[in-house]
Amino acid sequence: MSDGTPADLFFDAAIGLLQRVREEEAEAIAAAGALLADTVTAGGRLFAFGAGHSSLPAQDVVYRAGGLALMNLLAAPGLVGVDVMPATLGSRLERVDGLATAVLDTSPLRAGDTLVIISLSGRNALPVEMAISARDRGAKVIGVTSVAYAAETTSRHASGTYLKDHCDIVLDSKIAVGDAELTLDTIPAPFAPASTVVTSALLQAVLATTAATLADRGTEPPLLRSGNVDGGHDWNARVFEEYRDRIFYQR
């Protein structure tokens, strides 16, 4: 590790990744934003899914101020964050064949919807099967993953494929295999992961594109306002009522 405090070096690494994503994924970001706008315009519903720490960026785009009210979290016990005990069980569940199909079978996802699947490695059975099964149902899939894993790891899905192989649009987070940006001679393992920072930024860039695209088409984007500003709750109540058939976290 070169000169500079660990904090400085982490910020430098994160900023560098964000700059790469901004420059190299611009076309994919625009396409993903347009796809979400197409789905909204056509009356479809929006869903986001991630397992383990990949669930954090998914949760970040659901029911939040400044975000699209129509984005719903696709969740199942033990798959969202580290809410399961022991936490290591969640990692094992990501490798279970058939689980993704069971989740979709009991979800409101249908043809014409769009599902955002977040998986840093994209190698486990769960995200691969989720993408395959969602597309079989007639849904569009946006995958957010690090494409580098496909070149440097082996797939854990029976097909030998990765999440990136089963998406309509792929957003590459550029995160290095292992998800740790720093090393230090006195510390035996690499440390300081940046995948959450970068993936969340990627998704917010996509949703900003979606909102602007809808506005350009003459459709008011169904955005939420903060409940901590005057009039925020009234604004959100109107949006919830208008789109109640496409918002599932209110039920």
mmCIF file of C-alpha atoms in Angstrom:
data_model
loop_
_atom_site.group_PDB
_atom_site.id
_atom_site.type_symbol
_atom_site.label_atom_id
_atom_site.label_comp_id
_atom_site.label_asym_id
_atom_site.label_seq_id
_atom_site.Cartn_x
_atom_site.Cartn_y
_atom_site.Cartn_z
ATOM 1 C CA MET A 1 0.000 0.000 0.000
ATOM 2 C CA SER A 2 1.454 3.377 -1.020
ATOM 3 C CA ASP A 3 1.660 6.637 0.909
ATOM 4 C CA GLY A 4 -1.526 8.058 2.415
ATOM 5 C CA THR A 5 -3.814 7.065 5.246
ATOM 6 C CA PRO A 6 -5.938 3.958 4.801
ATOM 7 C CA ALA A 7 -8.987 6.222 4.661
ATOM 8 C CA ASP A 8 -7.446 8.324 1.881
ATOM 9 C CA LEU A 9 -6.477 5.225 -0.077
ATOM 10 C CA PHE A 10 -9.952 3.738 0.229
ATOM 11 C CA PHE A 11 -11.562 6.942 -0.992
ATOM 12 C CA ASP A 12 -9.107 7.022 -3.893
ATOM 13 C CA ALA A 13 -9.946 3.425 -4.786
ATOM 14 C CA ALA A 14 -13.694 4.000 -4.549
ATOM 15 C CA ILE A 15 -13.519 7.206 -6.591
ATOM 16 C CA GLY A 16 -11.432 5.419 -9.201
ATOM 17 C CA LEU A 17 -14.008 2.645 -9.500
ATOM 18 C CA LEU A 18 -16.845 5.142 -9.731
ATOM 19 C CA GLN A 19 -15.016 6.974 -12.496
ATOM 20 C CA ARG A 20 -14.488 3.722 -14.414
ATOM 21 C CA VAL A 21 -18.150 2.809 -14.069
ATOM 22 C CA ARG A 22 -19.194 6.293 -15.155
ATOM 23 C CA GLU A 23 -17.084 6.127 -18.293
ATOM 24 C CA GLU A 24 -17.246 2.457 -19.242
ATOM 25 C CA GLU A 25 -20.847 1.658 -18.307
ATOM 26 C CA ALA A 26 -22.508 4.802 -19.642
ATOM 27 C CA GLU A 27 -24.191 2.972 -22.516
ATOM 28 C CA ALA A 28 -25.457 0.157 -20.270
ATOM 29 C CA ILE A 29 -26.705 2.655 -17.682
ATOM 30 C CA ALA A 30 -28.652 4.510 -20.363
ATOM 31 C CA ALA A 31 -30.108 1.250 -21.672
ATOM 32 C CA ALA A 32 -31.100 0.078 -18.196
ATOM 33 C CA GLY A 33 -32.743 3.406 -17.414
ATOM 34 C CA ALA A 34 -34.676 3.250 -20.676
ATOM 35 C CA LEU A 35 -35.798 -0.332 -19.988
ATOM 36 C CA LEU A 36 -37.166 0.623 -16.576
ATOM 37 C CA ALA A 37 -38.952 3.590 -18.137
ATOM 38 C CA ASP A 38 -40.397 1.310 -20.831
ATOM 39 C CA THR A 39 -41.664 -1.032 -18.113
ATOM 40 C CA VAL A 40 -43.316 1.785 -16.176
ATOM 41 C CA THR A 41 -44.946 3.190 -19.307
ATOM 42 C CA ALA A 42 -46.266 -0.226 -20.315
ATOM 43 C CA GLY A 43 -47.852 -0.820 -16.909
ATOM 44 C CA GLY A 44 -45.248 -3.291 -15.687
ATOM 45 C CA ARG A 45 -43.813 -3.592 -12.208
ATOM 46 C CA LEU A 46 -40.231 -3.176 -11.008
ATOM 47 C CA PHE A 47 -38.379 -5.491 -8.628
ATOM 48 C CA ALA A 48 -34.876 -5.616 -7.150
ATOM 49 C CA PHE A 49 -33.190 -8.671 -5.661
ATOM 50 C CA GLY A 50 -29.866 -9.306 -4.004
ATOM 51 C CA ALA A 51 -28.657 -11.896 -1.511
ATOM 52 C CA GLY A 52 -26.305 -11.293 1.397
ATOM 53 C CA HIS A 53 -24.494 -7.985 1.143
ATOM 54 C CA SER A 54 -25.719 -7.667 -2.432
ATOM 55 C CA SER A 55 -29.136 -7.058 -0.904
ATOM 56 C CA LEU A 56 -27.957 -3.693 0.429
ATOM 57 C CA PRO A 57 -28.004 -1.910 -2.955
ATOM 58 C CA ALA A 58 -31.358 -3.574 -3.670
ATOM 59 C CA GLN A 59 -32.825 -2.223 -0.443
ATOM 60 C CA ASP A 60 -31.329 1.185 -1.205
ATOM 61 C CA VAL A 61 -33.651 1.691 -4.195
ATOM 62 C CA VAL A 62 -36.866 0.588 -2.461
ATOM 63 C CA TYR A 63 -39.207 3.015 -0.619
ATOM 64 C CA ARG A 64 -36.812 5.884 -0.280
ATOM 65 C CA ALA A 65 -36.932 9.629 -0.703
ATOM 66 C CA GLY A 66 -35.976 10.657 -4.223
ATOM 67 C CA GLY A 67 -36.473 7.141 -5.529
ATOM 68 C CA LEU A 68 -39.016 5.483 -7.784
ATOM 69 C CA ALA A 69 -42.074 4.414 -5.814
ATOM 70 C CA LEU A 70 -42.571 1.432 -8.122
ATOM 71 C CA MET A 71 -39.357 -0.369 -7.172
ATOM 72 C CA ASN A 72 -40.221 -3.368 -4.990
ATOM 73 C CA LEU A 73 -37.875 -5.595 -3.015
ATOM 74 C CA LEU A 74 -38.021 -9.262 -4.000
ATOM 75 C CA ALA A 75 -37.102 -11.007 -0.781
ATOM 76 C CA ALA A 76 -37.117 -14.378 0.953
ATOM 77 C CA PRO A 77 -36.164 -15.358 4.528
ATOM 78 C CA GLY A 78 -32.452 -15.906 4.908
ATOM 79 C CA LEU A 79 -31.563 -14.212 1.641
ATOM 80 C CA VAL A 80 -31.779 -10.526 2.539
ATOM 81 C CA GLY A 81 -28.694 -9.219 4.283
ATOM 82 C CA VAL A 82 -27.370 -11.039 7.328
ATOM 83 C CA ASP A 83 -30.738 -11.365 9.073
ATOM 84 C CA VAL A 84 -30.492 -15.154 9.290
ATOM 85 C CA MET A 85 -28.710 -16.952 12.155
ATOM 86 C CA PRO A 86 -26.056 -18.063 11.733
ATOM 87 C CA ALA A 87 -25.153 -15.508 9.088
ATOM 88 C CA THR A 88 -23.169 -18.161 7.210
ATOM 89 C CA LEU A 89 -26.429 -19.950 6.407
ATOM 90 C CA GLY A 90 -27.230 -17.192 3.945
ATOM 91 C CA SER A 91 -24.089 -18.013 1.969
ATOM 92 C CA ARG A 92 -25.136 -21.645 1.784
ATOM 93 C CA LEU A 93 -28.657 -20.803 0.684
ATOM 94 C CA GLU A 94 -27.236 -18.954 -2.328
ATOM 95 C CA ARG A 95 -25.906 -22.301 -3.565
ATOM 96 C CA VAL A 96 -29.158 -24.253 -3.260
ATOM 97 C CA ASP A 97 -30.661 -25.376 -6.560
ATOM 98 C CA GLY A 98 -34.375 -24.685 -6.912
ATOM 99 C CA LEU A 99 -34.564 -21.959 -4.295
ATOM 100 C CA ALA A 100 -34.760 -19.077 -6.773
ATOM 101 C CA THR A 101 -37.606 -20.740 -8.638
ATOM 102 C CA ALA A 102 -39.480 -21.258 -5.364
ATOM 103 C CA VAL A 103 -39.028 -17.570 -4.534
ATOM 104 C CA LEU A 104 -40.397 -16.491 -7.910
ATOM 105 C CA ASP A 105 -43.270 -18.974 -7.709
ATOM 106 C CA THR A 106 -44.486 -17.195 -4.567
ATOM 107 C CA SER A 107 -43.752 -13.660 -5.779
ATOM 108 C CA PRO A 108 -45.928 -11.244 -7.778
ATOM 109 C CA LEU A 109 -43.420 -11.147 -10.660
ATOM 110 C CA ARG A 110 -45.096 -11.694 -14.035
ATOM 111 C CA ALA A 111 -44.557 -11.193 -17.748
ATOM 112 C CA GLY A 112 -43.909 -7.558 -18.622
ATOM 113 C CA ASP A 113 -42.110 -6.785 -15.348
ATOM 114 C CA THR A 114 -38.426 -5.984 -14.940
ATOM 115 C CA LEU A 115 -36.223 -7.547 -12.276
ATOM 116 C CA VAL A 116 -32.879 -6.103 -11.209
ATOM 117 C CA ILE A 117 -30.648 -8.885 -9.871
ATOM 118 C CA ILE A 118 -27.567 -7.890 -7.909
ATOM 119 C CA SER A 119 -24.801 -10.413 -7.336
ATOM 120 C CA LEU A 120 -21.180 -9.380 -7.038
ATOM 121 C CA SER A 121 -19.768 -12.707 -8.197
ATOM 122 C CA GLY A 122 -22.747 -13.848 -10.254
ATOM 123 C CA ARG A 123 -21.473 -17.398 -9.831
ATOM 124 C CA ASN A 124 -23.859 -18.918 -7.301
ATOM 125 C CA ALA A 125 -26.874 -21.013 -8.232
ATOM 126 C CA LEU A 126 -29.353 -18.507 -6.781
ATOM 127 C CA PRO A 127 -28.761 -15.435 -9.013
ATOM 128 C CA VAL A 128 -28.218 -17.541 -12.135
ATOM 129 C CA GLU A 129 -31.415 -19.507 -11.595
ATOM 130 C CA MET A 130 -33.261 -16.322 -10.645
ATOM 131 C CA ALA A 131 -32.354 -14.723 -13.975
ATOM 132 C CA ILE A 132 -33.215 -17.814 -16.003
ATOM 133 C CA SER A 133 -36.532 -18.344 -14.234
ATOM 134 C CA ALA A 134 -37.534 -14.664 -14.432
ATOM 135 C CA ARG A 135 -36.920 -14.549 -18.171
ATOM 136 C CA ASP A 136 -38.825 -17.807 -18.633
ATOM 137 C CA ARG A 137 -41.776 -15.988 -17.057
ATOM 138 C CA GLY A 138 -41.535 -13.187 -19.597
ATOM 139 C CA ALA A 139 -39.805 -10.650 -17.361
ATOM 140 C CA LYS A 140 -36.803 -8.578 -18.364
ATOM 141 C CA VAL A 141 -33.627 -8.904 -16.288
ATOM 142 C CA ILE A 142 -30.986 -6.306 -15.489
ATOM 143 C CA GLY A 143 -27.937 -7.886 -13.892
ATOM 144 C CA VAL A 144 -25.518 -5.927 -11.714
ATOM 145 C CA THR A 145 -22.338 -7.910 -11.210
ATOM 146 C CA SER A 146 -18.568 -7.940 -11.526
ATOM 147 C CA VAL A 147 -17.837 -9.528 -14.879
ATOM 148 C CA ALA A 148 -14.283 -10.289 -13.739
ATOM 149 C CA TYR A 149 -15.556 -13.201 -11.637
ATOM 150 C CA ALA A 150 -16.601 -15.097 -14.771
ATOM 151 C CA ALA A 151 -12.994 -15.075 -15.967
ATOM 152 C CA GLU A 152 -11.355 -15.896 -12.623
ATOM 153 C CA THR A 153 -13.748 -18.251 -10.811
ATOM 154 C CA THR A 154 -15.852 -21.308 -11.580
ATOM 155 C CA SER A 155 -19.632 -21.210 -11.741
ATOM 156 C CA ARG A 156 -21.640 -22.898 -8.975
ATOM 157 C CA HIS A 157 -24.666 -23.348 -11.222
ATOM 158 C CA ALA A 158 -25.204 -26.683 -12.957
ATOM 159 C CA SER A 159 -25.083 -24.983 -16.355
ATOM 160 C CA GLY A 160 -21.615 -23.614 -15.723
ATOM 161 C CA THR A 161 -22.887 -20.131 -16.538
ATOM 162 C CA TYR A 162 -22.988 -16.852 -14.619
ATOM 163 C CA LEU A 163 -25.586 -14.174 -13.956
ATOM 164 C CA LYS A 164 -24.170 -12.083 -16.804
ATOM 165 C CA ASP A 165 -25.099 -14.823 -19.270
ATOM 166 C CA HIS A 166 -28.839 -14.576 -18.594
ATOM 167 C CA CYS A 167 -29.586 -10.846 -18.584
ATOM 168 C CA ASP A 168 -31.128 -8.440 -21.045
ATOM 169 C CA ILE A 169 -28.714 -5.776 -19.782
ATOM 170 C CA VAL A 170 -25.547 -6.213 -17.706
ATOM 171 C CA LEU A 171 -24.047 -3.496 -15.503
ATOM 172 C CA ASP A 172 -20.426 -4.299 -14.664
ATOM 173 C CA SER A 173 -19.378 -2.928 -11.275
ATOM 174 C CA LYS A 174 -15.675 -3.449 -12.111
ATOM 175 C CA ILE A 175 -15.029 -4.787 -8.590
ATOM 176 C CA ALA A 176 -11.936 -7.007 -8.381
ATOM 177 C CA VAL A 177 -12.386 -10.631 -7.372
ATOM 178 C CA GLY A 178 -12.386 -10.783 -3.580
ATOM 179 C CA ASP A 179 -13.978 -7.348 -3.083
ATOM 180 C CA ALA A 180 -11.173 -5.755 -1.059
ATOM 181 C CA GLU A 181 -9.378 -2.659 -2.249
ATOM 182 C CA LEU A 182 -6.468 -2.323 0.186
ATOM 183 C CA THR A 183 -3.505 -4.352 1.378
ATOM 184 C CA LEU A 184 -1.034 -3.717 4.183
ATOM 185 C CA ASP A 185 2.095 -5.625 5.130
ATOM 186 C CA THR A 186 0.953 -5.863 8.743
ATOM 187 C CA ILE A 187 -2.473 -7.283 7.823
ATOM 188 C CA PRO A 188 -2.584 -10.820 6.383
ATOM 189 C CA ALA A 189 -5.695 -10.346 4.241
ATOM 190 C CA PRO A 190 -6.854 -7.677 1.793
ATOM 191 C CA PHE A 191 -9.485 -5.368 3.259
ATOM 192 C CA ALA A 192 -11.849 -2.429 2.619
ATOM 193 C CA PRO A 193 -14.614 -3.638 0.254
ATOM 194 C CA ALA A 194 -16.132 -1.137 -2.181
ATOM 195 C CA SER A 195 -18.850 -3.162 -3.903
ATOM 196 C CA THR A 196 -21.732 -1.617 -1.948
ATOM 197 C CA VAL A 197 -20.595 1.937 -2.682
ATOM 198 C CA VAL A 198 -20.142 1.294 -6.390
ATOM 199 C CA THR A 199 -23.225 -0.867 -6.917
ATOM 200 C CA SER A 200 -25.488 1.583 -5.094
ATOM 201 C CA ALA A 201 -24.120 4.424 -7.209
ATOM 202 C CA LEU A 202 -24.683 2.403 -10.375
ATOM 203 C CA LEU A 203 -28.314 1.768 -9.492
ATOM 204 C CA GLN A 204 -28.994 5.365 -8.499
ATOM 205 C CA ALA A 205 -27.531 6.461 -11.835
ATOM 206 C CA VAL A 206 -29.894 4.077 -13.591
ATOM 207 C CA LEU A 207 -32.925 5.331 -11.681
ATOM 208 C CA ALA A 208 -31.970 8.951 -12.320
ATOM 209 C CA THR A 209 -31.911 8.063 -16.011
ATOM 210 C CA THR A 210 -35.314 6.397 -15.688
ATOM 211 C CA ALA A 211 -36.874 9.451 -14.048
ATOM 212 C CA ALA A 212 -35.488 11.805 -16.691
ATOM 213 C CA THR A 213 -36.541 9.470 -19.512
ATOM 214 C CA LEU A 214 -40.114 9.313 -18.223
ATOM 215 C CA ALA A 215 -40.230 13.097 -17.942
ATOM 216 C CA ASP A 216 -38.911 13.472 -21.489
ATOM 217 C CA ARG A 217 -41.776 11.254 -22.651
ATOM 218 C CA GLY A 218 -44.333 13.413 -20.910
ATOM 219 C CA THR A 219 -44.916 11.093 -17.935
ATOM 220 C CA GLU A 220 -44.471 12.355 -14.389
ATOM 221 C CA PRO A 221 -41.969 9.982 -12.738
ATOM 222 C CA PRO A 222 -43.581 8.261 -9.716
ATOM 223 C CA LEU A 223 -41.037 9.589 -7.226
ATOM 224 C CA LEU A 224 -41.215 9.590 -3.444
ATOM 225 C CA ARG A 225 -40.438 12.570 -1.253
ATOM 226 C CA SER A 226 -38.936 12.563 2.214
ATOM 227 C CA GLY A 227 -41.437 12.253 5.031
ATOM 228 C CA ASN A 228 -39.231 14.695 6.928
ATOM 229 C CA VAL A 229 -40.090 17.656 4.699
ATOM 230 C CA ASP A 230 -43.381 19.522 4.859
ATOM 231 C CA GLY A 231 -45.927 17.976 2.525
ATOM 232 C CA GLY A 232 -43.879 14.838 2.002
ATOM 233 C CA HIS A 233 -46.435 12.415 3.422
ATOM 234 C CA ASP A 234 -49.262 13.943 1.390
ATOM 235 C CA TRP A 235 -47.187 13.728 -1.765
ATOM 236 C CA ASN A 236 -46.340 10.072 -1.129
ATOM 237 C CA ALA A 237 -49.955 9.215 -0.312
ATOM 238 C CA ARG A 238 -50.974 10.490 -3.739
ATOM 239 C CA VAL A 239 -48.298 8.409 -5.459
ATOM 240 C CA PHE A 240 -49.218 5.302 -3.455
ATOM 241 C CA GLU A 241 -52.862 5.693 -4.409
ATOM 242 C CA GLU A 242 -52.154 6.252 -8.090
ATOM 243 C CA TYR A 243 -49.851 3.239 -8.351
ATOM 244 C CA ARG A 244 -51.307 1.000 -5.639
ATOM 245 C CA ASP A 245 -51.588 -1.964 -8.026
ATOM 246 C CA ARG A 246 -47.826 -1.881 -8.657
ATOM 247 C CA ILE A 247 -46.515 -1.222 -5.150
ATOM 248 C CA PHE A 248 -46.221 -4.295 -2.953
ATOM 249 C CA TYR A 249 -44.422 -2.985 0.140
ATOM 250 C CA GLN A 250 -47.637 -1.182 1.144
ATOM 251 C CA ARG A 251 -49.616 -4.391 1.488
#
